[in-house]
């Protein structure tokens, strides 16, 4: 069923869990992630990222995700991940997305605030939840696509969200989720993760009613993820670890096959593995300790 991101966030705050926000750029991922949400009883957002336009265009992805979401017993918000430009995000509005990330983090604080404010003014009356980002999310994904360029990861603190800027941003925009940078990276974590949990606590104390988001959860030790939830993170984008999980298993199946391998069987195997990986993550985000 479709549930607004705002409603989910209230519940996440009350029960101290984090909403999983997962990209589903194909039907295998989509079905597996929805099944995992249904079986764990956890609310989720199903994402189409603007960077996935080359995998599946938003005009195809969103109607399909919406249809699956409506037929599911799980609480689902159909979400745009990292919408970088206004036209793309407005397309998402017309297609029926229930929440949208309008990512203007590459601009100055002032422009980020003004652009997000304008966007909220347009979409708030429609009941659409809005996520924004302040600070930058570094990438560990070798790609030339905007938003996925490989970042210098030698000192992650240069990307961190400034708590004072976060306070100004939250006050002036009234955004639903502010995604913050405090030591995670897009893609798989390289090396030992060391999240700045104290920074999350400080930002939380300055954010008022705005809920905090974290991207780049893959590869972060689960105990640190739960510390981040306790410190105030209520929405976590998690994708790479789920999306890369099937490959070694599929390779083994192919290598050990005596006969030509049927793609449908591989797809079913991949769906099973994505399901298991997602269940594992949703149980961590539930934060029952
Ligand atoms: Zn992200």
Short mmCIF file of C-alpha atoms and ligand atoms in Angstrom, two decimals:
data_model
loop_
_atom_site.label_atom_id
_atom_site.label_comp_id
_atom_site.label_asym_id
_atom_site.label_seq_id
_atom_site.Cartn_x
_atom_site.Cartn_y
_atom_site.Cartn_z
CA UNK A 1 0.00 0.00 0.00
CA UNK A 2 1.13 3.52 -0.59
CA UNK A 3 2.01 5.37 2.61
CA UNK A 4 3.48 8.86 2.75
CA UNK A 5 7.10 9.24 3.72
CA UNK A 6 6.03 11.81 6.31
CA UNK A 7 3.81 9.25 8.06
CA UNK A 8 6.58 6.63 8.01
CA UNK A 9 9.05 9.11 9.47
CA UNK A 10 6.75 9.84 12.41
CA UNK A 11 6.59 6.14 13.18
CA UNK A 12 10.34 5.74 12.76
CA UNK A 13 10.93 8.57 15.21
CA UNK A 14 8.49 7.15 17.73
CA UNK A 15 9.86 3.60 17.56
CA UNK A 16 13.51 4.51 16.91
CA UNK A 17 14.03 2.62 13.66
CA UNK A 18 15.20 3.67 10.20
CA UNK A 19 13.21 3.43 6.98
CA UNK A 20 15.13 1.50 4.34
CA UNK A 21 15.33 3.36 1.05
CA UNK A 22 16.24 0.90 -1.69
CA UNK A 23 16.71 1.29 -5.44
CA UNK A 24 14.73 -1.20 -7.50
CA UNK A 25 15.79 -0.69 -11.13
CA UNK A 26 14.39 -4.05 -12.32
CA UNK A 27 11.51 -6.36 -11.50
CA UNK A 28 13.74 -8.95 -9.84
CA UNK A 29 14.91 -6.40 -7.26
CA UNK A 30 11.44 -4.91 -6.99
CA UNK A 31 9.70 -8.19 -6.19
CA UNK A 32 12.43 -9.35 -3.81
CA UNK A 33 12.54 -6.09 -1.83
CA UNK A 34 8.74 -5.87 -1.55
CA UNK A 35 8.56 -9.46 -0.31
CA UNK A 36 11.22 -8.67 2.29
CA UNK A 37 9.26 -5.60 3.46
CA UNK A 38 6.06 -7.64 3.72
CA UNK A 39 7.72 -10.47 5.65
CA UNK A 40 9.50 -8.17 8.13
CA UNK A 41 6.64 -5.67 8.49
CA UNK A 42 9.07 -2.81 7.84
CA UNK A 43 8.07 0.31 5.86
CA UNK A 44 10.32 1.13 2.91
CA UNK A 45 10.80 3.56 0.09
CA UNK A 46 11.28 2.08 -3.37
CA UNK A 47 13.59 4.31 -5.32
CA UNK A 48 14.23 5.28 -8.88
CA UNK A 49 17.50 7.23 -9.03
CA UNK A 50 18.05 9.81 -11.74
CA UNK A 51 21.40 8.10 -12.41
CA UNK A 52 19.43 4.96 -13.35
CA UNK A 53 17.76 6.64 -16.31
CA UNK A 54 20.08 4.66 -18.58
CA UNK A 55 18.91 1.41 -16.95
CA UNK A 56 15.21 2.21 -17.04
CA UNK A 57 13.61 5.60 -17.75
CA UNK A 58 11.48 7.11 -15.03
CA UNK A 59 8.37 6.99 -17.25
CA UNK A 60 8.59 3.18 -17.24
CA UNK A 61 9.98 2.64 -13.74
CA UNK A 62 7.58 4.68 -11.62
CA UNK A 63 4.24 3.36 -12.99
CA UNK A 64 5.55 -0.19 -12.50
CA UNK A 65 6.80 0.46 -8.97
CA UNK A 66 3.53 2.23 -8.10
CA UNK A 67 1.49 -0.75 -9.29
CA UNK A 68 3.53 -3.21 -7.22
CA UNK A 69 3.40 -0.88 -4.20
CA UNK A 70 -0.39 -0.52 -4.36
CA UNK A 71 -0.87 -4.28 -4.48
CA UNK A 72 1.49 -4.95 -1.58
CA UNK A 73 0.54 -5.21 2.10
CA UNK A 74 3.80 -3.42 3.02
CA UNK A 75 3.91 0.34 3.72
CA UNK A 76 5.70 1.82 0.71
CA UNK A 77 6.60 5.30 -0.49
CA UNK A 78 7.53 5.50 -4.17
CA UNK A 79 10.56 7.73 -4.19
CA UNK A 80 12.99 9.55 -6.46
CA UNK A 81 16.57 9.16 -5.30
CA UNK A 82 18.98 12.02 -6.10
CA UNK A 83 16.79 14.04 -8.44
CA UNK A 84 19.36 16.57 -9.59
CA UNK A 85 17.24 18.90 -11.65
CA UNK A 86 13.83 20.50 -11.37
CA UNK A 87 12.42 19.11 -14.64
CA UNK A 88 13.20 15.53 -13.67
CA UNK A 89 11.61 15.99 -10.25
CA UNK A 90 8.49 17.57 -11.77
CA UNK A 91 8.23 14.57 -14.07
CA UNK A 92 8.25 12.42 -10.92
CA UNK A 93 5.42 14.54 -9.49
CA UNK A 94 3.32 14.01 -12.61
CA UNK A 95 4.01 10.26 -12.54
CA UNK A 96 2.67 9.99 -8.98
CA UNK A 97 5.77 9.63 -6.80
CA UNK A 98 4.91 10.04 -3.13
CA UNK A 99 8.34 11.34 -2.08
CA UNK A 100 11.21 13.00 -3.92
CA UNK A 101 14.81 13.81 -3.15
CA UNK A 102 15.66 17.16 -4.69
CA UNK A 103 19.44 17.11 -4.45
CA UNK A 104 20.99 20.56 -4.81
CA UNK A 105 23.91 19.77 -2.51
CA UNK A 106 26.45 20.60 -5.22
CA UNK A 107 25.44 24.27 -5.02
CA UNK A 108 26.08 26.90 -2.34
CA UNK A 109 24.13 26.75 0.92
CA UNK A 110 22.02 29.72 -0.15
CA UNK A 111 21.12 28.30 -3.55
CA UNK A 112 20.45 24.84 -2.07
CA UNK A 113 18.05 26.43 0.45
CA UNK A 114 16.28 28.63 -2.11
CA UNK A 115 15.83 25.82 -4.67
CA UNK A 116 14.54 23.34 -2.09
CA UNK A 117 12.19 25.98 -0.63
CA UNK A 118 10.71 26.68 -4.05
CA UNK A 119 10.29 22.97 -4.74
CA UNK A 120 8.58 22.37 -1.39
CA UNK A 121 6.20 25.25 -2.07
CA UNK A 122 5.05 23.47 -5.23
CA UNK A 123 4.85 19.86 -4.03
CA UNK A 124 3.84 20.19 -0.35
CA UNK A 125 0.16 20.91 -1.21
CA UNK A 126 0.19 17.63 -3.14
CA UNK A 127 1.24 15.72 -0.01
CA UNK A 128 4.63 14.77 -1.47
CA UNK A 129 7.47 14.25 1.01
CA UNK A 130 10.76 16.00 0.22
CA UNK A 131 14.32 14.97 0.99
CA UNK A 132 17.32 17.26 0.48
CA UNK A 133 21.05 16.90 1.06
CA UNK A 134 23.58 19.14 2.74
CA UNK A 135 27.27 18.42 2.69
CA UNK A 136 28.37 16.00 0.01
CA UNK A 137 28.18 12.24 -0.32
CA UNK A 138 31.52 10.99 -1.67
CA UNK A 139 31.43 8.13 -4.16
CA UNK A 140 33.35 4.89 -4.34
CA UNK A 141 31.91 4.04 -7.75
CA UNK A 142 34.16 4.41 -10.79
CA UNK A 143 31.80 6.21 -13.16
CA UNK A 144 31.61 9.39 -15.20
CA UNK A 145 27.88 9.81 -14.63
CA UNK A 146 26.98 12.93 -12.68
CA UNK A 147 26.52 12.00 -9.06
CA UNK A 148 28.66 8.88 -9.38
CA UNK A 149 32.08 10.33 -10.15
CA UNK A 150 34.82 8.70 -8.10
CA UNK A 151 35.69 10.92 -5.14
CA UNK A 152 38.96 11.43 -3.29
CA UNK A 153 38.35 9.25 -0.22
CA UNK A 154 41.58 10.06 1.63
CA UNK A 155 39.82 12.43 4.06
CA UNK A 156 36.05 11.97 4.31
CA UNK A 157 35.68 14.83 6.79
CA UNK A 158 35.93 17.39 3.96
CA UNK A 159 32.48 16.19 2.85
CA UNK A 160 30.83 16.32 6.29
CA UNK A 161 27.66 18.30 6.92
CA UNK A 162 28.21 21.41 9.03
CA UNK A 163 25.76 21.33 11.98
CA UNK A 164 25.27 25.11 11.97
CA UNK A 165 24.47 25.09 8.26
CA UNK A 166 22.09 22.17 8.88
CA UNK A 167 20.26 24.24 11.48
CA UNK A 168 19.81 27.12 9.03
CA UNK A 169 18.78 24.72 6.26
CA UNK A 170 16.14 22.97 8.37
CA UNK A 171 14.71 26.21 9.73
CA UNK A 172 14.38 27.86 6.36
CA UNK A 173 13.19 24.93 4.23
CA UNK A 174 11.10 22.75 6.56
CA UNK A 175 12.19 19.76 4.48
CA UNK A 176 10.98 16.31 5.61
CA UNK A 177 14.38 14.57 5.47
CA UNK A 178 17.81 16.14 5.46
CA UNK A 179 20.49 13.74 4.27
CA UNK A 180 23.74 14.37 6.04
CA UNK A 181 27.33 13.41 5.42
CA UNK A 182 29.25 12.04 8.40
CA UNK A 183 31.54 9.33 7.09
CA UNK A 184 29.55 7.09 4.73
CA UNK A 185 30.22 6.77 0.99
CA UNK A 186 28.10 5.84 -2.01
CA UNK A 187 29.04 2.38 -3.25
CA UNK A 188 30.83 -0.16 -1.07
CA UNK A 189 32.83 1.07 1.88
CA UNK A 190 36.57 0.82 1.27
CA UNK A 191 38.59 0.29 4.43
CA UNK A 192 37.38 0.54 8.00
CA UNK A 193 34.23 2.60 8.47
CA UNK A 194 34.43 5.28 11.11
CA UNK A 195 31.23 7.26 11.28
CA UNK A 196 31.12 10.60 13.10
CA UNK A 197 28.17 9.67 15.33
CA UNK A 198 28.68 12.73 17.56
CA UNK A 199 28.10 14.92 14.49
CA UNK A 200 24.75 13.19 13.89
CA UNK A 201 23.73 13.88 17.49
CA UNK A 202 24.69 17.55 17.14
CA UNK A 203 22.81 17.94 13.86
CA UNK A 204 19.79 16.17 15.34
CA UNK A 205 19.74 18.64 18.24
CA UNK A 206 19.64 21.51 15.73
CA UNK A 207 17.26 20.04 13.14
CA UNK A 208 13.94 20.65 14.91
CA UNK A 209 11.24 18.41 13.42
CA UNK A 210 13.32 17.57 10.33
CA UNK A 211 14.37 13.91 10.22
CA UNK A 212 17.89 12.94 9.22
CA UNK A 213 18.90 10.64 6.39
CA UNK A 214 22.02 8.63 5.68
CA UNK A 215 23.16 7.40 2.27
CA UNK A 216 25.84 4.88 1.44
CA UNK A 217 25.03 2.31 4.11
CA UNK A 218 26.59 -0.62 2.20
CA UNK A 219 29.70 -2.02 3.81
CA UNK A 220 29.19 -0.03 7.03
CA UNK A 221 29.34 -2.38 10.04
CA UNK A 222 25.83 -2.97 11.34
CA UNK A 223 26.68 -1.86 14.88
CA UNK A 224 27.69 1.56 13.50
CA UNK A 225 24.49 1.71 11.45
CA UNK A 226 22.48 1.11 14.62
CA UNK A 227 24.49 3.75 16.49
CA UNK A 228 23.59 6.18 13.71
CA UNK A 229 19.90 5.27 14.08
CA UNK A 230 20.10 5.84 17.84
CA UNK A 231 21.79 9.19 17.19
CA UNK A 232 18.93 10.38 14.97
CA UNK A 233 19.14 8.81 11.49
CA UNK A 234 15.63 7.74 10.43
CA UNK A 235 16.01 7.01 6.70
CA UNK A 236 18.87 4.99 5.24
CA UNK A 237 19.63 4.52 1.55
CA UNK A 238 21.03 1.06 1.03
CA UNK A 239 21.63 -0.51 -2.33
CA UNK A 240 25.12 -1.62 -3.40
CA UNK A 241 25.44 -4.49 -0.91
CA UNK A 242 22.03 -5.81 -1.99
CA UNK A 243 22.69 -5.34 -5.68
CA UNK A 244 26.09 -7.06 -5.63
CA UNK A 245 25.02 -9.98 -3.41
CA UNK A 246 23.76 -12.34 -6.18
CA UNK A 247 26.81 -12.22 -8.49
CA UNK A 248 29.13 -14.74 -6.73
CA UNK A 249 26.26 -17.22 -6.38
CA UNK A 250 25.20 -16.86 -10.00
CA UNK A 251 28.80 -17.29 -11.14
CA UNK A 252 29.02 -20.55 -9.18
CA UNK A 253 25.77 -21.78 -10.73
CA UNK A 254 27.08 -20.99 -14.22
CA UNK A 255 30.48 -22.56 -13.60
CA UNK A 256 29.02 -25.75 -12.15
CA UNK A 257 26.27 -26.18 -14.76
CA UNK A 258 26.47 -29.27 -16.93
CA UNK A 259 23.92 -27.91 -19.41
CA UNK A 260 23.17 -24.48 -20.90
CA UNK A 261 21.97 -22.16 -18.12
CA UNK A 262 18.42 -20.89 -18.27
CA UNK A 263 18.25 -17.13 -17.56
CA UNK A 264 14.92 -17.47 -15.74
CA UNK A 265 16.55 -19.84 -13.25
CA UNK A 266 19.37 -17.36 -12.70
CA UNK A 267 16.83 -14.57 -12.22
CA UNK A 268 14.94 -16.62 -9.64
CA UNK A 269 18.17 -17.39 -7.81
CA UNK A 270 19.09 -13.69 -7.84
CA UNK A 271 15.65 -12.78 -6.49
CA UNK A 272 16.05 -15.22 -3.60
CA UNK A 273 19.47 -13.78 -2.68
CA UNK A 274 18.29 -10.15 -2.93
CA UNK A 275 15.33 -11.10 -0.73
CA UNK A 276 17.57 -12.66 1.94
CA UNK A 277 19.99 -9.73 1.89
CA UNK A 278 17.13 -7.24 2.21
CA UNK A 279 15.52 -9.12 5.10
CA UNK A 280 18.88 -9.05 6.90
CA UNK A 281 19.21 -5.29 6.41
CA UNK A 282 15.59 -4.51 7.36
CA UNK A 283 16.04 -6.41 10.64
CA UNK A 284 19.12 -4.28 11.41
CA UNK A 285 17.24 -1.07 10.57
CA UNK A 286 14.39 -2.18 12.86
CA UNK A 287 16.94 -1.58 15.60
CA UNK A 288 15.48 -4.04 18.14
CA UNK A 289 18.20 -4.53 20.66
ZN1 LIG B 1 22.76 8.89 -2.20
#
